Structure formats: structure tokens, C-alpha cells
CSV table of C-alpha atoms in Angstrom, one decimal:
chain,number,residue,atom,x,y,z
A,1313,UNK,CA,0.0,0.0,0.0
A,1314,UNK,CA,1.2,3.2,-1.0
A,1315,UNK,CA,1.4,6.3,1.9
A,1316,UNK,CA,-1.1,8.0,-0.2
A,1317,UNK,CA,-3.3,5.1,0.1
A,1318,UNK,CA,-2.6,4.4,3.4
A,1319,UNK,CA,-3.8,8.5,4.6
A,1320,UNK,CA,-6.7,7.8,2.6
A,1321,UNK,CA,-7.5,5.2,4.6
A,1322,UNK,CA,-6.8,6.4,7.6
A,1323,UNK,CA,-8.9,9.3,7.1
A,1324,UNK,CA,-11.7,7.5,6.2
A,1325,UNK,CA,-11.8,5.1,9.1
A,1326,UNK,CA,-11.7,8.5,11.2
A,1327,UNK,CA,-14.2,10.0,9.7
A,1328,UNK,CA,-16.6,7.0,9.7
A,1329,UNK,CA,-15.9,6.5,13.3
A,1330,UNK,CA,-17.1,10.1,13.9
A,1331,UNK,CA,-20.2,9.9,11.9
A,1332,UNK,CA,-20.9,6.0,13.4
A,1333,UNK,CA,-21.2,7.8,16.9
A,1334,UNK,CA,-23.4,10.8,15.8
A,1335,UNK,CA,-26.0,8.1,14.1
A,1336,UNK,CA,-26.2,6.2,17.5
A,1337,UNK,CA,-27.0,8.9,19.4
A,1338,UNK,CA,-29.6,10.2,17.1
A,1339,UNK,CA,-30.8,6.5,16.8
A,1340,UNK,CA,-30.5,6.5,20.6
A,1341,UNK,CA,-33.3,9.2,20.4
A,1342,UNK,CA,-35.8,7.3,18.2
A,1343,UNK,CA,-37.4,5.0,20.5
A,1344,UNK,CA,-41.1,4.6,19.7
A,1345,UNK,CA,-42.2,1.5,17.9
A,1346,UNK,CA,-45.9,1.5,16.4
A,1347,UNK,CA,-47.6,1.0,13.4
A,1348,UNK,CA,-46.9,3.8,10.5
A,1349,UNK,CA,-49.0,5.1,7.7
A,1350,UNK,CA,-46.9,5.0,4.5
A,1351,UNK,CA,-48.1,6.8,1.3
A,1352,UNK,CA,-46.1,6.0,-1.9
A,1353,UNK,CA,-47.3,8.8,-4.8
A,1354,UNK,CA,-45.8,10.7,-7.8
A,1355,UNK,CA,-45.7,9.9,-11.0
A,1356,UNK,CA,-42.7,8.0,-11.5
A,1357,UNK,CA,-42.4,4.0,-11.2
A,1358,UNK,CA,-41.8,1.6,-8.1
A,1359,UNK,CA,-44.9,2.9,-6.1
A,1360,UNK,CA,-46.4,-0.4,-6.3
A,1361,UNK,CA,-43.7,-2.3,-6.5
A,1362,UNK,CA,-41.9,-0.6,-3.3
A,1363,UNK,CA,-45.0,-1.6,-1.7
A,1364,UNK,CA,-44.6,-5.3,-2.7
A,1365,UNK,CA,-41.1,-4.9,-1.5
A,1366,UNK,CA,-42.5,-3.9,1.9
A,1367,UNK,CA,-44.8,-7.3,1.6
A,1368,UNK,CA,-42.0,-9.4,1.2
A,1369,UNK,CA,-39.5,-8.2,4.0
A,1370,UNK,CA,-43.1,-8.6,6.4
A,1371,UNK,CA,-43.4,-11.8,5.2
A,1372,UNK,CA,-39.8,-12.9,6.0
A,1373,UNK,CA,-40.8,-11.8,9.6
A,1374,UNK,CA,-43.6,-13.9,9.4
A,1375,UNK,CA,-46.2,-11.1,9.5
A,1376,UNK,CA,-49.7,-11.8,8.0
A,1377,UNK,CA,-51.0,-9.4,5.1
A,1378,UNK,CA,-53.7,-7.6,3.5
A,1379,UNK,CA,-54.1,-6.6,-0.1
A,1380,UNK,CA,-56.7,-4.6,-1.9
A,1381,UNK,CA,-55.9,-3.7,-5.3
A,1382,UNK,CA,-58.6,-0.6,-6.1
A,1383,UNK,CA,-57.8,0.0,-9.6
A,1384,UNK,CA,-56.2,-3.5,-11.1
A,1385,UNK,CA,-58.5,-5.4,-13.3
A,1386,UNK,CA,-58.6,-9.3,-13.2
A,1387,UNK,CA,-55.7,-9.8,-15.7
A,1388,UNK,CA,-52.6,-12.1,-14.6
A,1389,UNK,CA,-49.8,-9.9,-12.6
A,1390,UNK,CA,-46.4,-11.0,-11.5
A,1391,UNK,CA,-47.3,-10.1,-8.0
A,1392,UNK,CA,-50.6,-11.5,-8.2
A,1393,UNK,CA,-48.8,-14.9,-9.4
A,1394,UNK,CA,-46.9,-15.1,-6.4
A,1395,UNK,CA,-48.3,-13.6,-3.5
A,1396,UNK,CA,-51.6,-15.7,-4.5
A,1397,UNK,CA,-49.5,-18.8,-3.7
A,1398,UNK,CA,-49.4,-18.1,-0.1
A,1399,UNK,CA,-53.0,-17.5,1.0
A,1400,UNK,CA,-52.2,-18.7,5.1
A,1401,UNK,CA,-50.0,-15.6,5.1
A,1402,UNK,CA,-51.6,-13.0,2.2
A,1403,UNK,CA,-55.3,-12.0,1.6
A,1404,UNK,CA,-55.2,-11.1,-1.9
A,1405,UNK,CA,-58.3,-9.2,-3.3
A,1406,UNK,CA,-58.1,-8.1,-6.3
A,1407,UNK,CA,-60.9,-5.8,-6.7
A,1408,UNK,CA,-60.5,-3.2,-9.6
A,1409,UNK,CA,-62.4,-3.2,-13.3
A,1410,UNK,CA,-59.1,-1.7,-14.7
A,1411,UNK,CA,-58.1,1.4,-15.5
A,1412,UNK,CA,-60.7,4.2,-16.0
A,1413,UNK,CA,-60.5,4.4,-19.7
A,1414,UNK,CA,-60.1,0.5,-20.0
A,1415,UNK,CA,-64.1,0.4,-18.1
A,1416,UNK,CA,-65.1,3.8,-19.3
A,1417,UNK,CA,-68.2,4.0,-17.4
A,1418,UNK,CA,-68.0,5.7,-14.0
A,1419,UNK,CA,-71.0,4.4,-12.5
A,1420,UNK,CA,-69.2,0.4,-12.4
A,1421,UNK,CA,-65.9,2.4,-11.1
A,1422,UNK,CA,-67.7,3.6,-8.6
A,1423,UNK,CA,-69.4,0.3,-7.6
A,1424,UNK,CA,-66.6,-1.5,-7.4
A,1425,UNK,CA,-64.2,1.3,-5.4
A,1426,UNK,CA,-66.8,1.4,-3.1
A,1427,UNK,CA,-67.0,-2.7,-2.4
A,1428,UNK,CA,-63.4,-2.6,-2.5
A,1429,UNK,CA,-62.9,0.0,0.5
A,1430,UNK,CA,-64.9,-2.3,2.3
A,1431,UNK,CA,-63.0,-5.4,2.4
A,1432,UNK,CA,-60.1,-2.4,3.0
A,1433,UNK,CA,-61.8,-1.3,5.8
A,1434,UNK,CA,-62.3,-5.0,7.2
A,1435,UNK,CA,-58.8,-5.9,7.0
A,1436,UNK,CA,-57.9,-2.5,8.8
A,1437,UNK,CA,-60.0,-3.8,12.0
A,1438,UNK,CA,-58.4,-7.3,11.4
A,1439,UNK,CA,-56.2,-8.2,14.6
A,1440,UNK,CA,-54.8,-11.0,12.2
A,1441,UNK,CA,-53.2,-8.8,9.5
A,1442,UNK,CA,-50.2,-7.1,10.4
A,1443,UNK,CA,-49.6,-5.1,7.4
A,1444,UNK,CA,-52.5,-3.9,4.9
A,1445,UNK,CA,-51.5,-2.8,1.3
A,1446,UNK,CA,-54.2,-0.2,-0.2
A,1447,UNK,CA,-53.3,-0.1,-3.4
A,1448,UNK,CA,-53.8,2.4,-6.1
A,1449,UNK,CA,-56.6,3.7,-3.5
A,1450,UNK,CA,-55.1,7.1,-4.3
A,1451,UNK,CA,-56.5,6.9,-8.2
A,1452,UNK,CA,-60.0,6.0,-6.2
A,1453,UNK,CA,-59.6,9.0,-4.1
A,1454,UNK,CA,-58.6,11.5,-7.0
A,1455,UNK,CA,-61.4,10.7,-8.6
A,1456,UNK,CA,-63.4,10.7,-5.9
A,1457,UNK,CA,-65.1,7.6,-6.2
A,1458,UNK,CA,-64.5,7.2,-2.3
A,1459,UNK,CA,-65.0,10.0,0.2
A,1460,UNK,CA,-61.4,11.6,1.8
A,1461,UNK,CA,-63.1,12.4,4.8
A,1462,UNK,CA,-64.4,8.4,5.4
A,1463,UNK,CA,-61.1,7.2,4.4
A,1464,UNK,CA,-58.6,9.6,7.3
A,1465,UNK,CA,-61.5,8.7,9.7
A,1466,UNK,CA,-60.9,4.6,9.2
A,1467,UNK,CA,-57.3,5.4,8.9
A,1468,UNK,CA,-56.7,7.7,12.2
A,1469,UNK,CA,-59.1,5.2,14.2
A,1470,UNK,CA,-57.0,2.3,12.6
A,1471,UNK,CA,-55.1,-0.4,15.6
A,1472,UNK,CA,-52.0,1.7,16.6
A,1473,UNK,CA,-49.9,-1.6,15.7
A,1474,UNK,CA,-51.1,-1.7,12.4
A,1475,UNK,CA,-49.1,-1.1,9.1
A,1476,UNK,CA,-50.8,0.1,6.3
A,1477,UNK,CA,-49.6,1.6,2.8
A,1478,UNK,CA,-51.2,3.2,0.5
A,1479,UNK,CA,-50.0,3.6,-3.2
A,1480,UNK,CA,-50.8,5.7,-6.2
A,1481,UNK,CA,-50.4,8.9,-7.8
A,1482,UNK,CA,-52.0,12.0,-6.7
A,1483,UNK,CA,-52.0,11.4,-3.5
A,1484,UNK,CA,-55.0,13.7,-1.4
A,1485,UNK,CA,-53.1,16.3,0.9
A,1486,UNK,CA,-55.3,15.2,3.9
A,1487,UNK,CA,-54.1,12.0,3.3
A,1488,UNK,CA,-50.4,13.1,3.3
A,1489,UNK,CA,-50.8,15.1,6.3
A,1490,UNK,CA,-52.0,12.4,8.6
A,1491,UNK,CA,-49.3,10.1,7.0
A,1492,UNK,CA,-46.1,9.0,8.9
A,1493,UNK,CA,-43.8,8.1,5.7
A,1494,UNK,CA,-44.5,9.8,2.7
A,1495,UNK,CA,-42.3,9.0,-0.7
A,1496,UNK,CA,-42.8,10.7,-3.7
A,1497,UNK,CA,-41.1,9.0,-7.1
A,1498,UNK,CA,-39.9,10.9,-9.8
A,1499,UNK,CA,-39.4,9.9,-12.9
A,1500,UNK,CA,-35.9,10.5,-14.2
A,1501,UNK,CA,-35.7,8.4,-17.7
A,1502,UNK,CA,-38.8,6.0,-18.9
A,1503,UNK,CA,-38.1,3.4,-22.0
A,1504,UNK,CA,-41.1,5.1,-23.7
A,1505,UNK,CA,-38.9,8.1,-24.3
A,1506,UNK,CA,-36.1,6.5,-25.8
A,1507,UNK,CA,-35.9,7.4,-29.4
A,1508,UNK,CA,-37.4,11.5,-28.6
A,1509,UNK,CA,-35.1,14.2,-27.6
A,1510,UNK,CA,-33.1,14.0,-24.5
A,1511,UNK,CA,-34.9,17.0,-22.3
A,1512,UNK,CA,-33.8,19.0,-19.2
A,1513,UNK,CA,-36.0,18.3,-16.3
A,1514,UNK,CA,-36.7,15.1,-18.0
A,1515,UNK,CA,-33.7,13.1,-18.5
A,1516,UNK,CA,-31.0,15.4,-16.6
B,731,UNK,CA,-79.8,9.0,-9.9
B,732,UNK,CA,-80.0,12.2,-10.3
B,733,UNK,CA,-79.8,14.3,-14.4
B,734,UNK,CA,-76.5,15.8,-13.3
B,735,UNK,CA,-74.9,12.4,-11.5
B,736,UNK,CA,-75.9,10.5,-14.9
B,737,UNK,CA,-74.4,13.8,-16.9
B,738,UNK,CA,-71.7,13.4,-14.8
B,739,UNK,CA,-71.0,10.1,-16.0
B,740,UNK,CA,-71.9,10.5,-19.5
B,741,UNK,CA,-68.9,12.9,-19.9
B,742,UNK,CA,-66.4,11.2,-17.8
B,743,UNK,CA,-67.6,8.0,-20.1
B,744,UNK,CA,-67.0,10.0,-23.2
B,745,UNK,CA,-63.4,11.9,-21.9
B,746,UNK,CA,-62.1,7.8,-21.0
B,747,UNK,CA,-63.0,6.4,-24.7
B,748,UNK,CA,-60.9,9.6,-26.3
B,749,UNK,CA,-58.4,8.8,-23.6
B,750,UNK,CA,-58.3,5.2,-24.4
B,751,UNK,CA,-58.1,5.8,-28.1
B,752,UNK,CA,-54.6,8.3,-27.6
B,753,UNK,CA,-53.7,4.9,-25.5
B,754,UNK,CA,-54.2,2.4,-27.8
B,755,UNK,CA,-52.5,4.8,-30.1
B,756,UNK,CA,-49.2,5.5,-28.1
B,757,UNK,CA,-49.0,1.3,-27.1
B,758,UNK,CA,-49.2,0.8,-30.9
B,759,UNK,CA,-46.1,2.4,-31.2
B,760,UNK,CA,-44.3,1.0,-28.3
B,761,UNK,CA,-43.2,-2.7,-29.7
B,762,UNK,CA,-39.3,-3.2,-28.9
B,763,UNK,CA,-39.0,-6.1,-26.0
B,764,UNK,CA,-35.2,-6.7,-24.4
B,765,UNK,CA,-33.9,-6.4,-21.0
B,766,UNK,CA,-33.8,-3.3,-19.6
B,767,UNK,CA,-31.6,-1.7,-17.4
B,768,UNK,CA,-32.9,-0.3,-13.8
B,769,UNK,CA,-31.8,2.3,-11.7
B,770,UNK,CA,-33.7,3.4,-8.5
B,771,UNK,CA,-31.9,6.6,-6.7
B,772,UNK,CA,-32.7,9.2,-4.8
B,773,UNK,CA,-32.7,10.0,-0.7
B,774,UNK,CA,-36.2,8.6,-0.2
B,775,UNK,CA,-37.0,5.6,1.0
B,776,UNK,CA,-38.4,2.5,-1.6
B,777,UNK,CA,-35.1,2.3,-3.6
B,778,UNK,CA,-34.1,-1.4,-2.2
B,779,UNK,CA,-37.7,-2.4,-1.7
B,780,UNK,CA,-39.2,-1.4,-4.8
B,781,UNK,CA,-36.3,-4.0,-6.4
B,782,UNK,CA,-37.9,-6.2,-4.9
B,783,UNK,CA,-41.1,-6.0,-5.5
B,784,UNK,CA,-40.1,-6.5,-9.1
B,785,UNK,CA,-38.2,-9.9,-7.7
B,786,UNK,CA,-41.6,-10.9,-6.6
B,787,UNK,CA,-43.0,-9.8,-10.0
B,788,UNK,CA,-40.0,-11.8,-11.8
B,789,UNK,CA,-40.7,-14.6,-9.5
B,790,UNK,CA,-44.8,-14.9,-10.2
B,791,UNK,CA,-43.7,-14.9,-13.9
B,792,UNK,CA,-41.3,-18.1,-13.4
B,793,UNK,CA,-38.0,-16.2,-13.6
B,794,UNK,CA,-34.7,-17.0,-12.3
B,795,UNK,CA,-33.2,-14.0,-10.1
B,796,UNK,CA,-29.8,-13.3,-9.1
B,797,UNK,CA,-29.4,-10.8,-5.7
B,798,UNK,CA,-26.2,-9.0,-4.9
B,799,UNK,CA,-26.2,-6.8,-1.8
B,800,UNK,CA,-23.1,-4.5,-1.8
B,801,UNK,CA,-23.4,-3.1,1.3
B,802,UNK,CA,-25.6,-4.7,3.6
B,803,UNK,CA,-24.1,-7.4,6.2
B,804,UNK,CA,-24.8,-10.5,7.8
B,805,UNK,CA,-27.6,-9.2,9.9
B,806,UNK,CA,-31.1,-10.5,9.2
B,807,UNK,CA,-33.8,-8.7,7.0
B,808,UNK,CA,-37.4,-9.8,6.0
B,809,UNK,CA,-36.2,-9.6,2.1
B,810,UNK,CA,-33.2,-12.2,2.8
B,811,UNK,CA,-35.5,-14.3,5.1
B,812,UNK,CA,-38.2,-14.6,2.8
B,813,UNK,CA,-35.9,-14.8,-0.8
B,814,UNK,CA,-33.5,-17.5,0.4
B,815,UNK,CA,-36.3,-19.7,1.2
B,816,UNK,CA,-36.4,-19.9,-2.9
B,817,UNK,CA,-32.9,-21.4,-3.3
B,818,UNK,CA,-33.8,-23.3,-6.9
B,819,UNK,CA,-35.0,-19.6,-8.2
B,820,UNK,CA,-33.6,-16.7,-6.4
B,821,UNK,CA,-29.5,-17.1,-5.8
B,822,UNK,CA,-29.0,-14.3,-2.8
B,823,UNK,CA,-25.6,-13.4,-2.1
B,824,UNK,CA,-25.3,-11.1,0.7
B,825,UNK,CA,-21.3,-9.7,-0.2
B,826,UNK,CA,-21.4,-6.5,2.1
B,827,UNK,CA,-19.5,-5.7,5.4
B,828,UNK,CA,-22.3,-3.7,6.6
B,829,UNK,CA,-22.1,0.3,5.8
B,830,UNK,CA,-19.2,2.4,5.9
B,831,UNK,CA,-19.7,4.3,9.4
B,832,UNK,CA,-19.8,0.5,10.9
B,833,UNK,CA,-16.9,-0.8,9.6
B,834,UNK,CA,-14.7,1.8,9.6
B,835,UNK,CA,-12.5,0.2,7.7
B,836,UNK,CA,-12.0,1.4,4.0
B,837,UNK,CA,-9.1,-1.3,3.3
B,838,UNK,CA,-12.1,-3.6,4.1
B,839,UNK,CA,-14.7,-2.4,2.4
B,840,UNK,CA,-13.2,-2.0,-1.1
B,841,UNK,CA,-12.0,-5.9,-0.6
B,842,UNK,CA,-15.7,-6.6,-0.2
B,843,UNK,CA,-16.8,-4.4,-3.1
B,844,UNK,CA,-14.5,-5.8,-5.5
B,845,UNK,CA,-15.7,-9.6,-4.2
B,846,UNK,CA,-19.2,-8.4,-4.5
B,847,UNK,CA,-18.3,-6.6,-8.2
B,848,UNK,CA,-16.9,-10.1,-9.2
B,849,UNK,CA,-20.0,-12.1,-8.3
B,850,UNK,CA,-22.0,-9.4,-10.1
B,851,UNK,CA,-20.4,-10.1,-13.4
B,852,UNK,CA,-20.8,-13.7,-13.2
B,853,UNK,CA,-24.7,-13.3,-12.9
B,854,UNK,CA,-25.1,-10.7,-15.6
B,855,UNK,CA,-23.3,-13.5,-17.7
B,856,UNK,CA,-25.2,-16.4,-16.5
B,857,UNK,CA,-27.7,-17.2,-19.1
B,858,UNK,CA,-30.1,-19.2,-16.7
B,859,UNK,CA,-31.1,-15.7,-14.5
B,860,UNK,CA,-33.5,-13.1,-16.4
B,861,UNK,CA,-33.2,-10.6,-13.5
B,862,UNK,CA,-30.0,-9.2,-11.6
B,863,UNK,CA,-30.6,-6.7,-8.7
B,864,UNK,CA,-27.2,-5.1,-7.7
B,865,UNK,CA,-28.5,-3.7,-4.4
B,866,UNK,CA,-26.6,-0.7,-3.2
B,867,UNK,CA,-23.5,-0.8,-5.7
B,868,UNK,CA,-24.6,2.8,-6.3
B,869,UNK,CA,-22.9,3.5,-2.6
B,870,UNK,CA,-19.7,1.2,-3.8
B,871,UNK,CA,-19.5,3.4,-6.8
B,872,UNK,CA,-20.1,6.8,-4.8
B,873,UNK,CA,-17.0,6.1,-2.6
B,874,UNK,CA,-15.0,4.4,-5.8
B,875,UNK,CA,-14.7,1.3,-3.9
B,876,UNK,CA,-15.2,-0.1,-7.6
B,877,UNK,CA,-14.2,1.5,-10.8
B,878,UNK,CA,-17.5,3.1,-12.6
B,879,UNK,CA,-15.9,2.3,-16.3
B,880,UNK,CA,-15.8,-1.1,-15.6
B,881,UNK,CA,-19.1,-1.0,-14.4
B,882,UNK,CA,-20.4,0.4,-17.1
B,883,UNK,CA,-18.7,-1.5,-19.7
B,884,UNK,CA,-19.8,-4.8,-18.4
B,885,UNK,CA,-23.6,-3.0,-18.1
B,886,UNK,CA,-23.4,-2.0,-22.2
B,887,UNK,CA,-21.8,-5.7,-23.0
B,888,UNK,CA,-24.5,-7.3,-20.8
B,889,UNK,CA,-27.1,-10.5,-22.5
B,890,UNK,CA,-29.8,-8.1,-24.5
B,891,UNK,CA,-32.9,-9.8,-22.5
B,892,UNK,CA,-31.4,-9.7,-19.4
B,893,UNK,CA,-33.2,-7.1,-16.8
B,894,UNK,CA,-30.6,-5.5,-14.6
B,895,UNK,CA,-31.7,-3.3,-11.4
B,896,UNK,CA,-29.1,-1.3,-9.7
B,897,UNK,CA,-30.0,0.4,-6.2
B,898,UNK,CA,-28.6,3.2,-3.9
B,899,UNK,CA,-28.5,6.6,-3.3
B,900,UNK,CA,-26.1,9.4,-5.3
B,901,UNK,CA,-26.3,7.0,-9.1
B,902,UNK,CA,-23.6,8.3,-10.7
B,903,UNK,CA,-24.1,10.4,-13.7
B,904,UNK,CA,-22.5,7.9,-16.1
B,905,UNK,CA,-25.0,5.0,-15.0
B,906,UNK,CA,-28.0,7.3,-15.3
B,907,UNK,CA,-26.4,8.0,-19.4
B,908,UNK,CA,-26.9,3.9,-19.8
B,909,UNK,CA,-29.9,3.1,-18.2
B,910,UNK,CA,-33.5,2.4,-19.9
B,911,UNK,CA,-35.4,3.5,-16.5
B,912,UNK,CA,-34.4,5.6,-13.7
B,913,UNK,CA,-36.5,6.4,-10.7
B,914,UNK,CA,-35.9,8.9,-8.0
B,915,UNK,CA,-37.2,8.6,-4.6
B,916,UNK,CA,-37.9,11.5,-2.8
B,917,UNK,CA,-38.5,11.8,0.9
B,918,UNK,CA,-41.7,13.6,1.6
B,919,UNK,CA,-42.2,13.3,5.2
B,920,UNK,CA,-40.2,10.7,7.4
B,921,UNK,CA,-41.2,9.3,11.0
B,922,UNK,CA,-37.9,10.5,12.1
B,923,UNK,CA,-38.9,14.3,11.6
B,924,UNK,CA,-41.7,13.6,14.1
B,925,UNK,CA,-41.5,15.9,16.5
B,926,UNK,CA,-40.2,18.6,14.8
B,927,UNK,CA,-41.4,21.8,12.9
B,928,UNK,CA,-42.7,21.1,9.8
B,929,UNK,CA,-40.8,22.3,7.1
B,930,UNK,CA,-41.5,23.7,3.5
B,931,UNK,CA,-39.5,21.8,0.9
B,932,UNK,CA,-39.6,18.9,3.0
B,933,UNK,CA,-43.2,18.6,4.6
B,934,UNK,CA,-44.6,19.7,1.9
């Protein structure tokens, strides 16, 4: 190892030492455990998919979960593939007509968000399920197929051990203001792009 | 109902079919299929997770899936818990020392790094995995615990219908030139801020 090398090093193990004891005593700080409200909105990809992420790691603890999807149609998913073949751990409902302009009648859209916030609601009282995914129950709320005010009520008065996240774009400010963890994400670069003009604030 | 409820829904009917028409018409043109390369960045939270969820999408599809984690240790997580139970279709290889301010050791962790960076390569050449999630090498390229033109040579010479998905904080600008599909994640709100002032830019 060269000196050069060898001051780098040193420096970094210093300063990595330093920050290693200012992290423990802000962890040292954080000490209350309950359940959060997680919102996952924008417009960019890996709001859904974050929240299957958060399904698996509650899974490897062996924690039992709830899923409504509000907008998803009956068509085969990856997700629904696989989190289907556990049904002792995961409720699956799948209980969207697809997409808005895929059922293009607002009156069914409305039927089925509102038969789908119930089975939501009736996992949330669960004492069984550990972690409730709402997904895509933000597309429900923009276009208001179920009321905002119905949906912080059920969430506020939820089991303080409970996790629940909710997923989709748009995401309601009363929503985000009762929320505990709120990510928002952005898209940077899409494949559908590819082939237009690179743009600032779109791909830089 | 009521003449302006069913006028209601007589013009949202009508504004879906136009909108599923200028779908229908985009998809048309949208027809290239090949393996795409991932990156999830940003300082929010869903970078890791969101990875995989796509796993679990990979998975309920039948594919093979090759995990590298460049920075996480040996301590347990739900995602390793749950993933290595799949041992026939998910190879997880956990190759970190833990993060930086742990160790404290740079010597250490570019050792690791390069032993992780090796293991990489051999998956994005492996024919019989469709997916490869290089969790966190963004943090091993940040600190140039690996070199980032190697990286992105062996990225460009990768199998064409192989996926690749590439995690961490602080992508380096040469990555984000390469990929297909880059994400950001941006914190909204955190439970950590609890307790303190709400602040614009972050809060809201």
C-alpha cells in the first residue's frame, strides 16, 4: 500500500468513526415502535412495487398481510402470481375493473371502489393482519369515487400496531398530512422516451 | 340517480373512450421487447424495496433472479428471510461488510466491493437468470470502492434480454447515461422528523 493510500485510509476510518457515533446517538433518540401510515405517490415508477417490496420483508418476519388492489383489473400480474400462492400468510383481493379508460363507465368504477374500500376497511379492524396494502386507493380518491373524509376517519381510528400503505399517484393532501412516511417518485428516464429528444427536467 | 350524476358520468364515459383511443394509439407504437436496465436513486425511501417488488413480480412470472447486496451485512432482513427460502430460483448473495460508518475500515470495504463486483459479473453472464438486482452498488461506486468504467462496460456488454436493477443513493451520472429506466425517490415526510417543525421543501 502506497502512503497515499494508506492516509486515505486512515482518514476515512476516522471519519466514519465520527459519523458511526453521531447516528447512535440520534438513533438513541428514536425510540417509539408503532404502526406507520406509509403513502407512496408521484408519477414515477416503483410505487407499487416498493409496496410489494415492503410485503416481502413482512413476510420474512412472518407477519400476516392484507391486499386490496382498487384500480387493477382481473388480468394475470407478476405479483398477483406469487403472492396468491401463499394464501395462510396473504389476503389477496383483487378488486379493480381496470383502468378508467379500460371500463369507461364511471357508474361500475364507482361500484366497485366502493365494495373494495370495504374489504379495506375490514382488513384494517383485522387483529390478524399485520400489514394492509391499499393499493392504487389514491386513483380511487382523486377521482373521488370514495369519500377523503371516510377514508382519514378509518385510517386515524386504525389499531396503533397496524401497518398500512397506500399507493398511487396523486396522493390527497389530507391524506399526506395524517401520514407517517411519505415518498414521492420521480421519474428520471422511462423506456417510452427513448428514441425523442433528451430533455432538461426530464432526462437530466 | 339524479340528471347531473348520470351527466356526470356521460362525460367522464366519453373523456375515457378519447383517452383510451390516444392509448391504444401510443402502445401501438411502443413494440421493442429486451432487457432493460434499472436504476432506483434518490434519498427517499423504496429504492431497495421497490427492487424487490419486481423480484416478486420476476418470480410470479417463473423467472430465475440473481441478488447481490453491496453493502448490507450478515444481519437478518425480511427480504433475505423470505428470498432464500427460494434457493432453486432466487441465488442471494449477501457480499457486504455492513455500511461504511460500521466498519470503519476502508481497506475492508473495497476488498468486499471488489468480491461483490466479481460475483456481479458472473450473474449478468449467466444465461439461466433473467433478473439481476445489484442492491446498493450505487454506494460502492459513490465512494469508488469499484471502478464506474468497468461497471459500465460490463452493463453495455451485458445479455440483451437480461433485466438489470441497480440500487442506492447518489447514481452516478455515467449509469444514469446507460440506463433504460431511472426512478428517484424523494422523501416527503419521514417518521424521524416527528416531533419537529414542519418544514417547507420537505413537509410539503
Amino acid at each position: 500500500m502506497t502512503d497515499d493510500e494508506a492516509n486515505k485510509n486512515r482518514l476515512h476510518n476516522e471519519a466514519m468513526k465520527a459519523l458511526k457515533a453521531e447516528r447512535d446517538e440520534l438513533m438513541r433518540t428514536k425510540t417509539e415502535r408503532r404502526g406507520l401510515l406509509i403513502v407512496h405517490t408521484g408519477d414515477g415508477k416503483g410505487k407499487s412495487t416498493a409496496a410489494f417490496g415492503m410485503v416481502v420483508r413482512a413476510l420474512g418476519w412472518g407477519q400476516r398481510i392484507g391486499i386490496v388492489q382498487f384500480i387493477k383489473g382481473k388480468w394475470k400480474t407478476g405479483e398477483r402470481n406469487f403472492f396468491t400462492k401463499f394464501p395462510d400468510l396473504v389476503r389477496y383481493e383483487v378488486m379493480g375493473e381496470g383502468f378508467t379508460w379500460e371500463t369507461q363507465d364511471r357508474a361500475r368504477d364507482i361500484a366497485a371502489a366502493a365494495a373494495a374500500w370495504a374489504t379495506a376497511k375490514e382488513m384494517i379492524a383485522d387483529p390478524e393482519l399485520e400489514f394492509v396494502l391499499l393499493d392504487e386507493l389514491n386513483i380511487a380518491l382523486r377521482y373521488e369515487y370514495i369519500d377523503i373524509a371516510d377514508v382519514v376517519a378509518a385510517l386515524k381510528a386504525r389499531p396503533l400496531d397496524k401497518h398500512i400503505c397506500i399507493t398511487g399517484r396523486n396522493a390527497r393532501p389530507a391524506l399526506i398530512e395524517i401520514a407517517d412516511l411519505v415518498t414521492e417518485m420521480t421519474l428520471v428516464k422511462h423506456p417510452f422516451q427513448q428514441g425523442m429528444k433528451v430533455q432538461r427536467g426530464v432526462d437530466f
